Structures are given as structure tokens and as C-alpha cells.
XYZ file of C-alpha atoms in Angstrom:
750
model
C 203.957 133.316 -210.756
C 205.225 135.928 -208.286
C 203.475 136.538 -204.872
C 202.443 139.642 -203.580
C 205.115 139.402 -200.966
C 207.923 138.553 -203.564
C 206.530 141.769 -205.611
C 206.654 144.297 -203.284
C 210.664 143.181 -202.550
C 211.411 143.769 -206.079
C 213.189 146.855 -208.130
C 210.681 149.694 -209.154
C 211.710 152.347 -211.551
C 209.912 154.891 -212.660
C 210.592 155.870 -216.656
C 209.981 159.248 -218.519
C 210.107 158.386 -221.956
C 210.582 161.735 -224.314
C 210.185 162.112 -227.757
C 207.462 161.091 -230.483
C 206.030 158.467 -228.071
C 202.237 159.874 -228.106
C 199.682 158.587 -230.670
C 202.056 156.022 -232.117
C 201.231 153.095 -229.794
C 203.496 153.245 -227.346
C 201.216 152.588 -224.314
C 199.750 149.453 -225.651
C 203.531 148.362 -226.772
C 204.366 149.129 -223.126
C 201.391 147.281 -221.508
C 201.981 144.343 -224.029
C 206.107 143.667 -223.266
C 205.307 144.643 -219.125
C 202.739 141.538 -218.912
C 204.985 139.286 -221.122
C 207.846 140.097 -218.571
C 205.657 139.834 -215.487
C 205.890 143.020 -214.301
C 203.474 145.393 -212.086
C 202.738 149.228 -212.380
C 201.250 151.282 -214.839
C 202.469 153.597 -217.670
C 200.112 156.659 -218.903
C 200.620 160.006 -221.300
C 201.746 163.382 -219.584
C 203.193 166.440 -220.620
C 206.821 165.056 -220.571
C 205.634 162.145 -222.907
C 205.198 159.214 -221.916
C 205.757 158.015 -217.822
C 206.171 154.439 -216.470
C 206.668 152.715 -213.601
C 207.450 149.263 -213.945
C 208.371 146.863 -211.004
C 209.561 143.115 -211.156
C 212.348 140.938 -211.799
C 212.811 141.445 -215.183
C 212.778 145.466 -215.444
C 216.236 145.615 -217.064
C 215.207 143.169 -219.967
C 212.168 145.706 -220.624
C 214.192 148.815 -221.004
C 216.683 147.333 -223.313
C 213.256 145.911 -225.313
C 211.615 149.315 -225.120
C 214.317 151.216 -226.448
C 215.823 148.423 -229.363
C 212.187 147.908 -230.876
C 209.882 150.534 -230.337
C 206.893 151.212 -231.894
C 206.942 151.830 -235.726
C 206.126 155.338 -235.858
C 207.602 155.942 -232.472
C 211.034 158.347 -231.486
C 212.648 157.835 -228.309
C 214.940 160.843 -227.931
C 215.712 160.115 -223.763
C 214.670 158.103 -221.202
C 214.954 159.532 -218.034
C 215.186 156.070 -214.964
C 215.092 156.704 -211.497
C 214.106 154.151 -208.641
C 211.162 154.598 -206.955
C 210.039 152.942 -203.990
C 208.322 149.086 -204.505
C 204.111 148.786 -204.139
C 202.192 145.665 -203.761
C 200.457 145.828 -207.013
C 199.339 142.777 -208.625
C 198.928 143.339 -212.433
C 200.086 146.378 -215.194
C 197.700 149.051 -215.897
C 197.152 152.142 -218.417
C 195.960 155.280 -216.852
C 194.386 158.158 -218.147
C 196.635 161.088 -219.650
C 197.479 163.558 -216.928
C 198.864 167.450 -217.794
C 200.166 169.803 -214.820
C 202.424 171.974 -216.984
C 203.565 172.923 -220.163
C 203.901 170.133 -222.650
C 207.303 168.758 -223.717
C 206.244 165.655 -226.110
C 205.656 165.868 -229.494
C 203.018 165.003 -231.851
C 204.438 162.641 -234.755
C 203.908 163.412 -238.685
C 201.174 161.849 -240.501
C 202.030 158.448 -241.870
C 200.924 156.479 -244.719
C 198.778 153.791 -244.486
C 200.240 150.283 -242.753
C 199.898 147.044 -244.335
C 197.813 146.025 -241.640
C 195.230 148.946 -242.497
C 195.726 148.097 -246.236
C 194.874 144.553 -245.578
C 191.397 145.564 -244.032
C 190.438 147.675 -246.705
C 190.736 145.313 -249.484
C 189.311 142.159 -247.702
C 185.784 142.193 -248.643
C 184.768 140.481 -245.361
C 186.194 143.207 -242.744
C 183.868 145.926 -241.672
C 186.582 148.598 -242.984
C 186.089 147.178 -246.342
C 186.698 150.108 -249.019
C 186.689 152.423 -246.141
C 188.733 155.399 -247.251
C 189.404 156.483 -243.542
C 190.795 153.349 -242.021
C 193.660 153.767 -239.844
C 195.311 152.697 -236.635
C 197.928 153.316 -234.134
C 200.541 152.584 -236.975
C 199.335 154.977 -239.284
C 197.453 157.674 -240.236
C 196.888 161.550 -239.858
C 198.708 162.716 -236.568
C 199.939 166.721 -236.715
C 197.307 167.534 -239.597
C 194.265 167.084 -236.990
C 195.740 168.076 -233.964
C 195.088 171.245 -232.187
C 196.919 170.742 -228.839
C 198.790 168.092 -226.627
C 198.624 165.542 -225.410
C 197.682 163.757 -227.859
C 193.996 162.620 -227.175
C 190.876 162.755 -229.898
C 189.473 165.681 -227.840
C 192.110 167.696 -228.965
C 191.733 166.607 -232.868
C 189.631 167.157 -235.396
C 187.948 163.582 -234.818
C 186.310 164.967 -231.514
C 182.861 165.620 -233.366
C 182.754 161.690 -234.322
C 181.471 159.641 -231.546
C 182.794 156.048 -231.544
C 180.449 153.366 -232.348
C 180.386 150.309 -230.117
C 182.554 148.439 -231.970
C 185.330 151.076 -232.438
C 184.987 152.050 -229.241
C 185.625 148.699 -227.868
C 189.044 148.523 -230.343
C 190.027 151.673 -228.332
C 189.860 150.693 -225.206
C 191.128 147.339 -225.561
C 195.112 147.585 -225.189
C 195.257 144.196 -226.918
C 194.394 146.074 -230.042
C 196.033 147.587 -232.851
C 193.525 150.617 -232.708
C 194.125 151.132 -228.603
C 193.714 154.785 -228.711
C 194.372 155.403 -232.160
C 192.800 158.725 -232.034
C 191.657 158.982 -235.764
C 189.688 155.290 -234.739
C 186.740 154.894 -236.812
C 184.486 153.107 -239.619
C 182.215 153.801 -242.251
C 179.569 153.462 -239.757
C 180.851 156.398 -237.167
C 183.370 158.005 -238.912
C 184.105 160.726 -241.863
C 182.392 160.095 -245.380
C 183.360 161.149 -248.623
C 181.174 163.317 -250.919
C 181.588 161.633 -253.737
C 181.869 157.697 -254.666
C 184.801 156.453 -255.825
C 182.817 156.034 -259.262
C 181.948 159.447 -259.439
C 186.095 160.342 -258.732
C 187.541 157.682 -261.156
C 185.162 158.248 -263.789
C 185.868 162.444 -263.730
C 189.747 161.521 -264.162
C 189.030 158.986 -266.735
C 187.313 161.685 -268.606
C 190.081 164.021 -268.185
C 188.463 166.107 -265.871
C 190.351 168.087 -263.297
C 189.701 166.743 -259.384
C 189.426 168.836 -256.417
C 190.817 165.837 -253.882
C 190.744 166.447 -249.990
C 193.683 164.735 -248.555
C 195.619 164.766 -245.119
C 197.226 168.061 -245.254
C 194.693 169.890 -247.761
C 193.288 169.459 -251.374
C 195.397 168.268 -254.327
C 194.603 168.991 -258.120
C 194.799 165.655 -259.823
C 194.284 164.952 -263.389
C 195.111 161.568 -265.541
C 199.170 161.948 -266.064
C 198.436 160.448 -269.621
C 196.262 163.070 -270.861
C 198.605 165.835 -272.267
C 194.993 167.970 -272.641
C 193.941 167.705 -269.194
C 197.941 168.808 -268.062
C 197.745 171.260 -270.006
C 194.337 172.798 -268.654
C 195.268 172.032 -265.700
C 198.500 174.247 -265.500
C 196.429 177.034 -267.335
C 193.495 177.061 -264.555
C 196.234 176.641 -261.568
C 198.434 179.617 -263.484
C 201.730 177.223 -263.064
C 203.260 177.820 -266.718
C 206.671 176.125 -266.151
C 207.225 174.599 -262.905
C 207.494 170.457 -263.133
C 204.238 168.615 -261.654
C 204.608 165.729 -259.266
C 202.852 162.175 -260.090
C 201.525 159.619 -257.974
C 201.567 155.804 -259.251
C 200.476 153.048 -257.383
C 203.628 151.023 -256.306
C 207.170 150.590 -256.977
C 206.598 148.525 -259.927
C 204.744 151.305 -261.638
C 207.595 153.910 -260.441
C 210.121 151.486 -262.105
C 208.877 151.906 -265.273
C 208.750 155.528 -265.007
C 211.849 156.279 -263.322
C 215.336 155.100 -262.765
C 215.313 154.715 -259.089
C 218.131 153.002 -256.683
C 217.971 152.158 -253.295
C 218.029 154.788 -251.467
C 215.282 156.543 -254.260
C 212.724 153.290 -253.883
C 213.410 153.580 -250.268
C 212.304 157.068 -249.839
C 209.523 156.264 -251.847
C 208.134 153.558 -249.793
C 208.934 155.116 -246.268
C 206.069 156.296 -243.778
C 206.317 159.778 -244.974
C 205.678 159.239 -248.733
C 207.463 162.424 -249.732
C 207.838 163.455 -253.586
C 210.899 161.526 -255.078
C 212.995 163.260 -257.775
C 214.456 161.165 -260.013
C 215.794 160.403 -263.273
C 212.777 160.312 -265.800
C 212.379 157.213 -268.898
C 210.643 157.122 -271.523
C 207.140 157.038 -270.995
C 203.194 158.016 -271.932
C 202.998 160.743 -269.596
C 202.322 163.979 -270.598
C 205.310 165.937 -271.636
C 203.543 168.900 -270.103
C 204.305 167.333 -266.594
C 208.295 168.059 -266.464
C 208.604 170.831 -269.520
C 211.559 169.518 -271.006
C 213.579 167.984 -268.231
C 214.729 164.612 -267.865
C 213.439 164.611 -264.321
C 210.211 163.182 -262.732
C 208.557 164.160 -258.816
C 207.318 160.614 -258.031
C 205.440 159.354 -254.836
C 203.129 156.538 -254.078
C 199.663 156.612 -252.279
C 199.719 157.417 -248.532
C 196.084 157.403 -247.549
C 193.367 154.807 -247.835
C 191.396 157.056 -250.818
C 194.570 156.473 -253.029
C 194.669 153.328 -252.531
C 191.259 152.780 -252.977
C 191.302 155.003 -256.659
C 194.266 152.662 -258.107
C 192.735 149.531 -256.905
C 189.503 150.662 -258.928
C 191.511 152.017 -261.586
C 192.928 148.877 -261.860
C 189.980 146.381 -262.262
C 189.590 146.412 -258.528
C 190.947 142.908 -258.418
C 190.879 141.036 -255.226
C 193.876 140.871 -252.591
C 196.666 143.302 -252.772
C 199.199 141.621 -255.542
C 198.105 144.466 -257.984
C 200.128 146.431 -255.627
C 203.190 144.961 -256.505
C 202.167 144.924 -260.434
C 203.093 147.886 -263.348
C 199.714 149.721 -263.550
C 199.588 152.347 -266.590
C 197.333 154.137 -264.617
C 199.214 157.688 -262.891
C 197.925 160.853 -261.985
C 199.389 164.190 -261.377
C 199.091 165.359 -258.142
C 199.517 168.664 -257.275
C 198.373 171.257 -254.458
C 195.213 172.891 -254.977
C 196.190 176.495 -255.195
C 196.448 179.138 -257.550
C 200.177 179.673 -257.708
C 201.177 181.977 -255.163
C 198.369 181.604 -252.409
C 199.015 178.931 -249.994
C 197.035 175.333 -249.791
C 193.104 175.136 -249.671
C 192.328 172.982 -246.341
C 188.519 174.037 -245.870
C 185.441 171.989 -247.796
C 184.080 175.997 -248.107
C 187.535 177.399 -249.067
C 187.346 174.554 -251.785
C 184.624 175.679 -253.235
C 185.148 179.347 -253.101
C 188.524 179.034 -254.722
C 189.049 176.108 -256.464
C 185.362 176.217 -258.442
C 187.065 177.307 -261.398
C 189.689 175.350 -261.204
C 188.499 172.273 -260.861
C 185.872 170.139 -263.018
C 184.650 168.403 -259.593
C 185.336 168.969 -255.906
C 185.729 166.447 -253.738
C 185.224 166.849 -249.760
C 184.961 164.682 -246.562
C 183.711 165.924 -243.136
C 187.398 165.670 -241.140
C 188.692 168.932 -240.770
C 192.201 169.952 -241.878
C 193.757 172.024 -238.469
C 197.483 172.143 -240.079
C 198.217 172.853 -243.831
C 200.991 170.695 -244.977
C 202.044 170.078 -248.614
C 203.483 167.286 -249.854
C 207.636 167.093 -249.093
C 209.848 166.793 -251.946
C 213.120 164.946 -251.628
C 216.533 164.184 -253.964
C 218.740 161.733 -253.298
C 222.368 163.037 -252.881
C 225.496 161.655 -251.690
C 223.302 158.559 -250.818
C 221.031 160.390 -248.703
C 217.546 161.827 -249.395
C 217.706 165.684 -248.899
C 214.697 168.040 -248.341
C 213.800 170.624 -250.955
C 210.519 171.107 -249.417
C 210.055 169.830 -245.935
C 206.333 169.530 -244.648
C 204.093 166.366 -244.628
C 205.442 163.362 -243.446
C 208.678 165.460 -241.969
C 207.058 168.035 -239.267
C 206.940 168.455 -235.921
C 209.765 166.099 -235.985
C 211.998 168.233 -233.837
C 216.269 168.925 -234.547
C 218.294 168.173 -231.490
C 220.141 170.826 -230.981
C 223.930 170.645 -229.187
C 222.797 172.483 -226.312
C 219.562 174.006 -224.285
C 219.230 177.677 -225.856
C 216.092 180.331 -224.497
C 212.884 179.961 -226.378
C 213.346 181.399 -229.834
C 211.056 182.195 -232.500
C 213.111 182.455 -235.823
C 210.561 183.458 -238.877
C 212.835 182.439 -241.863
C 213.247 184.239 -245.649
C 211.084 185.576 -248.082
C 211.441 182.733 -250.259
C 210.401 179.146 -249.322
C 209.400 180.223 -245.904
C 209.612 178.453 -243.007
C 209.683 179.510 -239.176
C 211.443 177.843 -236.033
C 210.625 177.624 -232.632
C 212.927 175.938 -230.172
C 211.619 174.242 -226.839
C 214.711 173.218 -224.656
C 217.637 171.193 -226.801
C 214.897 170.605 -229.762
C 214.209 173.238 -232.711
C 211.127 172.488 -234.307
C 210.934 173.684 -238.022
C 207.474 174.627 -239.706
C 206.099 172.948 -242.672
C 206.867 174.664 -245.724
C 204.860 177.874 -245.901
C 206.097 179.671 -249.187
C 206.937 182.572 -250.817
C 205.347 185.849 -248.385
C 204.421 187.577 -251.754
C 200.831 187.479 -251.329
C 198.136 188.366 -248.545
C 196.838 184.994 -247.940
C 200.268 183.630 -247.765
C 201.443 185.659 -244.980
C 198.300 184.734 -243.315
C 199.184 181.286 -243.885
C 202.502 182.598 -242.067
C 200.751 183.923 -239.298
C 198.539 181.101 -238.769
C 201.406 178.290 -238.695
C 203.602 180.558 -235.920
C 200.144 181.052 -233.665
C 199.178 176.903 -234.172
C 203.373 175.706 -233.448
C 203.383 178.084 -230.522
C 200.477 176.412 -229.225
C 200.955 173.028 -229.833
C 204.136 173.174 -227.911
C 202.927 175.513 -225.281
C 206.069 178.082 -225.723
C 205.785 181.533 -225.138
C 209.710 182.822 -227.403
C 211.494 185.175 -225.170
C 213.336 186.059 -228.465
C 212.792 186.579 -232.072
C 214.997 186.323 -235.126
C 214.743 187.502 -238.795
C 216.343 188.203 -241.543
C 218.509 191.375 -242.491
C 216.618 192.556 -245.444
C 214.145 195.164 -244.215
C 211.465 194.752 -246.557
C 210.660 190.830 -245.914
C 207.233 190.250 -244.685
C 209.038 188.181 -242.453
C 211.097 190.560 -240.951
C 208.016 193.756 -240.690
C 206.107 190.954 -238.593
C 209.242 190.303 -235.842
C 209.600 193.786 -235.943
C 206.181 194.161 -234.684
C 206.376 191.638 -232.100
C 207.354 193.062 -228.860
C 210.263 190.429 -228.101
C 214.190 191.361 -228.563
C 215.042 191.591 -231.764
C 218.533 189.375 -233.172
C 218.730 190.313 -237.089
C 220.852 187.644 -238.918
C 222.474 187.856 -242.018
C 221.582 185.496 -244.663
C 224.043 183.140 -245.138
C 225.375 183.377 -241.704
C 222.134 181.687 -241.186
C 222.248 178.893 -243.775
C 225.685 177.623 -242.435
C 224.396 178.132 -239.132
C 221.601 175.877 -240.098
C 224.153 172.646 -240.813
C 226.017 173.458 -237.761
C 223.061 173.112 -235.347
C 221.644 170.052 -237.561
C 225.350 167.911 -237.175
C 226.016 169.513 -233.790
C 229.263 171.308 -235.125
C 231.368 173.248 -232.066
C 233.823 175.149 -232.765
C 235.012 177.377 -235.898
C 233.791 176.046 -239.033
C 234.203 177.107 -242.744
C 230.717 177.536 -244.457
C 230.097 177.751 -248.194
C 226.810 179.501 -249.286
C 225.409 179.109 -252.511
C 222.126 180.787 -253.479
C 220.506 183.303 -255.704
C 220.301 186.459 -252.901
C 220.956 187.608 -249.586
C 221.586 190.696 -248.158
C 224.904 191.391 -247.256
C 226.469 193.512 -244.444
C 226.825 196.369 -246.267
C 223.487 196.472 -248.224
C 225.141 194.536 -251.359
C 223.389 191.285 -252.959
C 225.524 188.055 -251.585
C 225.128 184.735 -252.879
C 228.873 183.032 -253.362
C 230.044 183.277 -250.260
C 232.939 181.510 -248.138
C 232.632 182.330 -244.036
C 234.098 181.402 -241.249
C 231.282 180.981 -238.704
C 231.272 180.649 -234.890
C 228.353 180.519 -232.233
C 226.899 184.182 -232.895
C 229.500 185.645 -235.292
C 230.833 185.251 -238.628
C 233.372 186.687 -241.082
C 233.312 186.710 -245.021
C 236.301 185.429 -245.927
C 235.627 185.210 -249.576
C 233.048 185.497 -252.076
C 232.155 185.151 -255.857
C 233.679 187.908 -258.200
C 230.735 190.336 -258.674
C 228.902 190.627 -261.816
C 226.142 193.293 -262.690
C 222.596 192.546 -262.871
C 221.042 194.693 -265.620
C 217.813 195.792 -264.471
C 217.989 194.397 -260.916
C 215.664 191.622 -259.962
C 214.513 190.887 -263.340
C 217.674 189.657 -264.470
C 216.921 186.538 -262.353
C 214.273 185.801 -264.832
C 215.819 186.757 -267.746
C 219.100 184.734 -267.784
C 220.424 186.417 -271.365
C 220.856 189.829 -269.416
C 223.278 187.864 -266.906
C 224.881 186.621 -270.474
C 224.951 190.039 -271.389
C 226.681 191.094 -267.939
C 229.187 188.364 -268.340
C 230.132 189.849 -271.683
C 230.453 193.257 -270.289
C 232.923 191.561 -267.706
C 234.705 190.423 -270.027
C 235.136 193.016 -271.354
C 233.397 192.231 -274.682
C 230.256 195.082 -273.986
C 230.266 195.616 -277.483
C 229.458 192.406 -278.843
C 226.314 192.225 -276.789
C 224.030 194.117 -279.452
C 224.963 191.090 -281.584
C 225.175 187.857 -279.475
C 221.642 189.088 -278.358
C 220.200 190.577 -281.805
C 216.847 188.702 -281.334
C 216.140 190.647 -278.294
C 214.857 194.176 -278.454
C 216.238 195.267 -275.108
C 219.930 194.359 -275.855
C 220.909 197.989 -277.190
C 219.132 199.264 -273.842
C 220.944 196.601 -271.761
C 224.391 196.924 -273.438
C 224.217 200.769 -272.581
C 223.120 200.394 -269.100
C 226.062 198.215 -268.211
C 228.305 200.767 -270.233
C 226.991 203.530 -268.165
C 226.253 201.094 -264.645
C 222.677 202.841 -264.721
C 220.210 200.400 -262.492
C 223.112 197.460 -262.747
C 223.888 196.386 -258.858
C 226.409 194.256 -258.438
C 226.239 190.929 -256.783
C 228.563 187.726 -255.749
C 225.538 185.442 -256.367
C 226.295 181.914 -257.418
C 222.897 181.657 -259.066
C 223.398 184.363 -261.219
C 226.455 182.432 -262.125
C 224.649 179.743 -263.277
C 222.213 182.363 -264.915
C 225.123 184.057 -266.790
C 226.218 180.424 -268.464
C 222.710 179.738 -269.194
C 222.703 183.338 -271.143
C 226.046 182.718 -273.025
C 224.917 179.039 -274.100
C 221.292 180.049 -275.105
C 219.697 178.334 -272.142
C 216.087 179.568 -271.399
C 217.050 183.084 -272.000
C 213.642 183.775 -270.412
C 212.572 181.341 -267.071
C 209.062 181.315 -266.302
C 210.404 180.320 -262.655
C 213.417 180.875 -260.319
C 215.833 178.166 -261.497
C 214.176 177.288 -264.412
C 217.185 178.041 -266.469
C 219.497 176.380 -264.423
C 218.097 173.050 -263.790
C 217.850 172.591 -267.458
C 221.518 173.416 -267.289
C 222.244 170.300 -264.925
C 219.753 168.539 -266.928
C 222.711 168.215 -270.000
C 225.284 167.382 -268.166
C 226.295 163.885 -269.547
C 230.156 163.707 -267.916
C 231.694 166.924 -266.251
C 235.123 168.428 -267.309
C 237.597 170.791 -266.176
C 238.811 174.125 -267.975
C 242.310 174.251 -267.093
C 243.052 177.447 -266.139
C 238.992 177.968 -265.864
C 239.281 180.117 -262.438
C 241.512 182.617 -260.297
C 241.743 183.480 -256.737
C 242.764 186.447 -255.662
C 242.720 187.835 -251.385
C 239.812 185.304 -251.274
C 238.178 186.099 -254.395
C 236.887 184.033 -256.852
C 237.199 184.705 -260.067
C 235.622 182.537 -263.060
C 235.754 184.763 -266.131
C 237.792 182.461 -267.569
C 235.025 179.730 -267.631
C 232.583 182.141 -268.994
C 234.821 182.938 -271.701
C 234.618 179.455 -272.918
C 230.691 179.380 -272.527
C 230.984 181.984 -275.657
C 232.126 179.224 -277.725
C 230.523 176.359 -276.586
C 227.443 174.438 -277.679
C 225.039 173.798 -274.799
C 226.177 170.189 -273.539
C 229.994 170.787 -273.873
C 229.165 173.884 -272.080
C 227.088 172.111 -269.316
C 229.851 169.503 -268.560
C 232.591 172.554 -268.557
C 230.476 174.357 -266.333
C 229.774 171.779 -263.906
C 233.093 170.223 -263.812
C 235.440 173.569 -263.849
C 233.146 175.135 -260.914
C 233.439 172.130 -258.760
C 237.148 172.565 -259.028
C 237.059 175.954 -258.565
C 235.004 175.313 -255.168
C 237.155 172.610 -254.183
C 240.685 174.747 -254.640
C 239.091 177.683 -253.093
C 237.958 175.936 -249.829
C 240.882 174.098 -249.460
C 243.401 177.319 -249.914
C 241.298 178.690 -247.443
C 241.292 176.338 -244.870
C 245.259 176.045 -245.133
C 245.454 179.536 -245.010
C 243.290 179.946 -241.689
C 244.285 176.848 -240.155
C 240.756 175.662 -239.319
C 239.639 172.093 -239.010
C 239.230 170.202 -242.593
C 235.735 170.644 -242.374
C 233.476 172.389 -244.591
C 229.256 173.036 -244.211
C 227.540 173.023 -247.472
C 224.197 175.530 -247.896
C 222.146 177.588 -249.982
C 219.422 176.258 -253.280
C 222.407 175.797 -255.542
C 223.019 172.698 -253.924
C 219.876 171.369 -254.755
C 222.059 170.828 -258.163
C 222.966 167.052 -257.597
C 225.755 167.432 -260.032
C 227.271 170.153 -258.141
C 226.722 168.783 -254.702
C 227.846 165.222 -254.952
C 230.696 166.491 -257.503
C 231.776 169.168 -254.647
C 231.459 166.360 -251.285
C 233.529 164.189 -253.915
C 236.177 166.584 -255.086
C 236.465 167.536 -250.580
C 236.756 163.717 -249.815
C 240.113 163.255 -252.275
C 241.428 166.279 -250.281
C 240.482 164.809 -246.743
C 237.924 167.362 -246.135
C 234.615 166.075 -244.489
C 231.364 168.417 -246.298
C 228.167 168.405 -244.146
C 225.366 169.215 -246.618
C 221.594 169.103 -244.818
C 219.550 166.274 -244.213
C 217.200 167.707 -241.872
C 216.010 170.583 -243.521
C 216.468 172.232 -247.010
C 219.462 173.526 -248.351
C 217.254 176.199 -249.910
C 215.842 179.374 -247.683
C 213.643 176.620 -246.125
C 216.376 175.903 -243.793
C 217.330 179.501 -242.976
C 214.573 179.487 -239.835
C 216.809 177.077 -238.303
C 220.048 178.714 -238.448
C 218.301 181.470 -237.479
C 216.913 180.549 -234.392
C 220.371 178.719 -233.327
C 222.144 182.415 -233.765
C 219.627 183.839 -231.845
C 219.755 181.770 -229.157
C 223.089 181.400 -228.677
C 223.483 185.675 -228.008
C 223.682 187.286 -224.737
C 220.555 189.992 -224.998
C 221.386 191.433 -221.475
């Protein structure tokens, strides 16, 4: 053992560790490691993250171990190291948190219950046996219970629960895994459920709809095998067509319901526990869950209450082996709201808004500070891609290539998120939703305020979409900050460039349903050359008419009629759609060009194909028809001469003509295969013509189509073109705010 005199002459380092390092067991990890390596000094939380002073003979070993094997929920973004004068300390201490300036650290996202806590919950001898709010520094709520940083109990919704002596002892013991676990509690001192497990399970087994309070809000839950209950849930929630997510006990149960590859299983079992879209198998689940689609949104339990419910449904066997066995019990778990409204989080709000929807409302007395839906991912090209980024993902920051001024970006109208930058980091909010109701707009403003508060950032500028009628745009116009308006598809491409830290001019392909173009046109199938704050439109899909405007997006048969008109077959529309009362009117509108705005939208091209093939002529929700078109694909095929490219315009009329004499199966294969080949040709020709680096950023909601995205990436690889598809944010409009922030943050506003 080193003497005081020896210690005084040894190296002393001050380390500032930035990243997700608060509330994840980082300080006890440091304390344990320092003691193991016979180091002296101290560790504390502060506004920068975690600050450490270490002194002794093994400081370099400490640094290596800290960075190679940090606690499971932590994320080290940077470690600043400097030498400081040695002292004559003889121990290593944990000091109280300090705060002398604006926060530079981040709170971690919520995490699924860890194996150690599961062992506690299902051990009859453990004092937390059967306790629905068990957690430790390696799991449990984080972001959804936190109102401010540093992440201390007093600044979470656990502040009102005074710990019992035993919990307090755990909380204060650096050797305990619950040391400074801010949500730490037990049955004697912590939150309580309003109903027993027996009551909840009994209601579910009786076919009732249960509103269940979770981490980021309430779920509406029903037995997924009970067809009548699922239909009743759809009717009460006013969700007619969109697929519903299903929760099962474990991977063995999930494998019974879906074909899962290793990446899908990894996503299912990760700490974030998102909904994973996978190819379904025949099962006893209600067919009303997916409404004819061959996919299923699956997730695993992530709170103690979820595990306890499945355990009870399995007959309450001893131990944890039941989790490794297939269980027949499955629950539809969908956001507790009426379609179009935000997720319910408050107990009183639940009783006010869900009384006519749920048969039983299960609450608890731990408040939810931040609304957060379940994240949704789909594995594309070997990696999980967000369709919705929320619980378990936010507020993980996205590193930027360079520091930009603090910028607030307010996103688009659909699938809205907001983004706030701080230094070289971009914080994209949880999914907010479509800004079509006063309550969702209220959630939007609530999210802006909370993100600004918890990051302690006062934005210096604000960015929004070009569209003047978006609620987010109007919000931005009312804020007294320099305003940057960003074209929709430029923002899509910039989001990819920001995530992958791409510098220099970059070709981008944006495929989606709608975005306002520079001259007021409807864009959505765009080849852009993006560079920092500027872009140039190099190409676009040949425009099609939209009979009736936006309504055509919900009635694909109208876009089918527009395709016939574009093919010079306007006189065939009434015969082709003889069962539609409005066919004569649509044909006349197209002929006379009345209320038929033109669009280059890839989404409307998909709708046109669906309309010609008779696939979902009238859709219940955005993207329904293209989802069913994708579902029909067995083996994509390419139509020779199926497209033309002239002056940057991609003309798919030869393919649309083929759709008029194809059956749905053949048409789906032909459409996807030919579109992929056409896009790869278009991109390759443009890169050559512009003499650009052989890379392309891919974004827009159409890239949620796995066949399209995966097929195009493969086709581009054969041309030695590197394709970048978003990982950190959705390719859909949920990623717009990141792109807006990156563009606006680089602008000179003087």
C-alpha cells in the first residue's frame, strides 16, 4: 500500500467525461474501479457530465478500462484530460453534485428492466418480490421522469417519495447497484398501482380494454387473440386501418408469431425495446391486428408491470425459465388516445379522456413528466431504421461534424419532431405526431419548452418548413428569433448529411408524399445536389395530376385515373373505374385541368400504381395502399424500357402502362423492380454528368418500404455508389427537424 509521501509524488489527472453519464451508475463504477486500482481522488456530477480526479500509479489503466468497459447504460462522447497538482489524499471519495453553469451533459433514455432486477422481482425471498416499480442504475425510467439536470432525485417525479431506511442505505452505498438510482423504491416507500395484477389480468382475459399507465404514457391493452376485443378497441380508439403492435413475453413467443432474423431479435431484446416490424407467421392472433398485411409489429416487456402480467398469465411459475418458453398470451399494446390526439400521461386526464374507450383504467402515483410513445423500427439493409423515434431513443444526441449556434428547428406538419442543438450535438425530440389538433399542437409546444429547459439552451435562431400553413411554421413565425425557412426535401437530405457527417457537395434522393417546392409546386420525387446551406434541383419525377388535390392521397383510384390521363387514355377512365360514382367527374376534371394540381411525388406514383392494380382504391390512412403493394412482392422484376430520363426528369409512364394489364401480384413485382432499376440508373447518370463523388443520401417516407430501400442500396452498390440511409432518425418527416437545424445552424445571419 502506497504511503502518503508516495501518493503525493504520483500523477494526478482531472477528467471531464461528457455524454450519457448521469443516472447510469457511472460514479459508483468510477469509485469501484479507482479503489480496485489503488487510486485516490474523487468523482462528482456537474453540468458538464462527470468530473473525476485520480491520482496514483495506475491512472492509465483506469483511463483504458473506463473507456473500454463503462456501465451498460452509459455513453461516453468525450473525455477531456489535464494534469493537476498532486495532493496527499489517502482515499477515493464520491462528492455531491455541483452546478455552476448551463448543463452540458444529457440524461439517458428510459431502459428496459435489467436481468438483476427481474431476478429480484421473481424471487419470493426478495423484499421487492412482485413489485411493479423495481429498478436500479442499469434500468428503469430516466427521461420520462426528469424535469431538469443534473439528474438527481429532487428533479424527477420521484421527489415526492421519501425513501425508507433500507432503500436509503442502498442509495448511499457506492458498492450497491442502486447507488444513486434516482427512481429507487420498494413496496414500503415507492409508487403503487391502483389495481391488483389479478384485477388487470382478469379484465384482459375477459375481453375488456385496459388503459395501462406505463413509462411514457398510457397504453390501451387487449388480449391479442380476442378478435371481438381487438375490433372493439379499433372502434373506440377510432383507428380503423393502421396496424396495431403486439407485446409478447419473450423471444421464444415472438418466434412463434414472426420470422425473425438476428438483427430483428437484437432490436427486440435491446434496452430500448422498440416495436419491431417483422414478417408474420400464421397464428391465433386476431386478423384485425394487421388488417391483411403480412407483417406484425412486435415488442417485448420493458417494465416490471409488463413482466408481472405475463408471469401471472403463465400461471406464476417459479424462477425465470418461463421467459425462455413460448407463451400463448399476447397483448395488443397501442397508445392510449383517440386517433389524432397525443398520448395520455396524467391520471386525471386518463379518467377524463379514456372513460368511454377503456373498460378499466390502471394508474399509479409516479407522475410522467415527458410523453413518449413506443419507438418503432424496421430492419433494412441489416440495421434497425426508425419509423418512429421516441421512448428508449430520446434524448440521445446526434453528434454533428462541427459546432453550430444554438438552433431550434420545428419540423413539419406530419410525424412532427423538434430539434434543438447544443454545441456539436443535435437533440431530436420524441415523436410528437401530426399537428392537426389543438391538443397535439399543445404537446408540440410542451416539447419545445421541456427540451429547451432540460438542455438549458436559449436558441439563437429558429428553422421551419417553407409551407406557410403548417402549424409549426406559424409557431416559428411568432417566436422573436431570426427565422430560416428550409425547403422540405433539402431538409430530408441535410438530415442524412448531418447524421453521417458528410461534407462537400452530396447528391440526395428524396422520395415522399408531399413537400412544398421553391415555386409553390408539390414536390416528392427529387434529385438534389446539397452543399451546406444551399441546394440545386437536378431532377424530379415527371409530374402527375392530383384530381381533387390532397384527397387523391387517400383515394388511390384517383391517381390511377391521373395515370390513365397521362398515358393519353382519359376516355378510358369511366370504363376502368365503372364502379366509382365519381369517375365521370374525375375524367372531366383531368380533361379540363380543373382542381388537378401537378405533383412530382413518389408517394403519388405509388398510389397511381395501386389505383391501376385495384389495390386499396380508397385508403383509411396515409400509405395504406403502398404498404399493401409492397406486401404483394415476391420477386421484383424489371420491365425493359420501363422508364425514360430526359433533362433530369424521370418518366415512369411506360411502367404505369404495364400496370394496366398486370394482375396485382405481377404488377407489384414489376413496379418495385423497375422503379429500383430506374432510380439506380437516374442516380448513376446524374453522378456522372455532375462529376460528383459516388455517394447518395436517401431519405423520405417512401424509404420505409423495405423492398425499395434494400433493393436500391444493392443496385447502387453494383455501380460502386455508396448509399446513406438514416439510422439515427426516421427517413420520414420525423427526421426533418434535424435537417432544418443543420442547414439553419450553418447560415450566416448577419
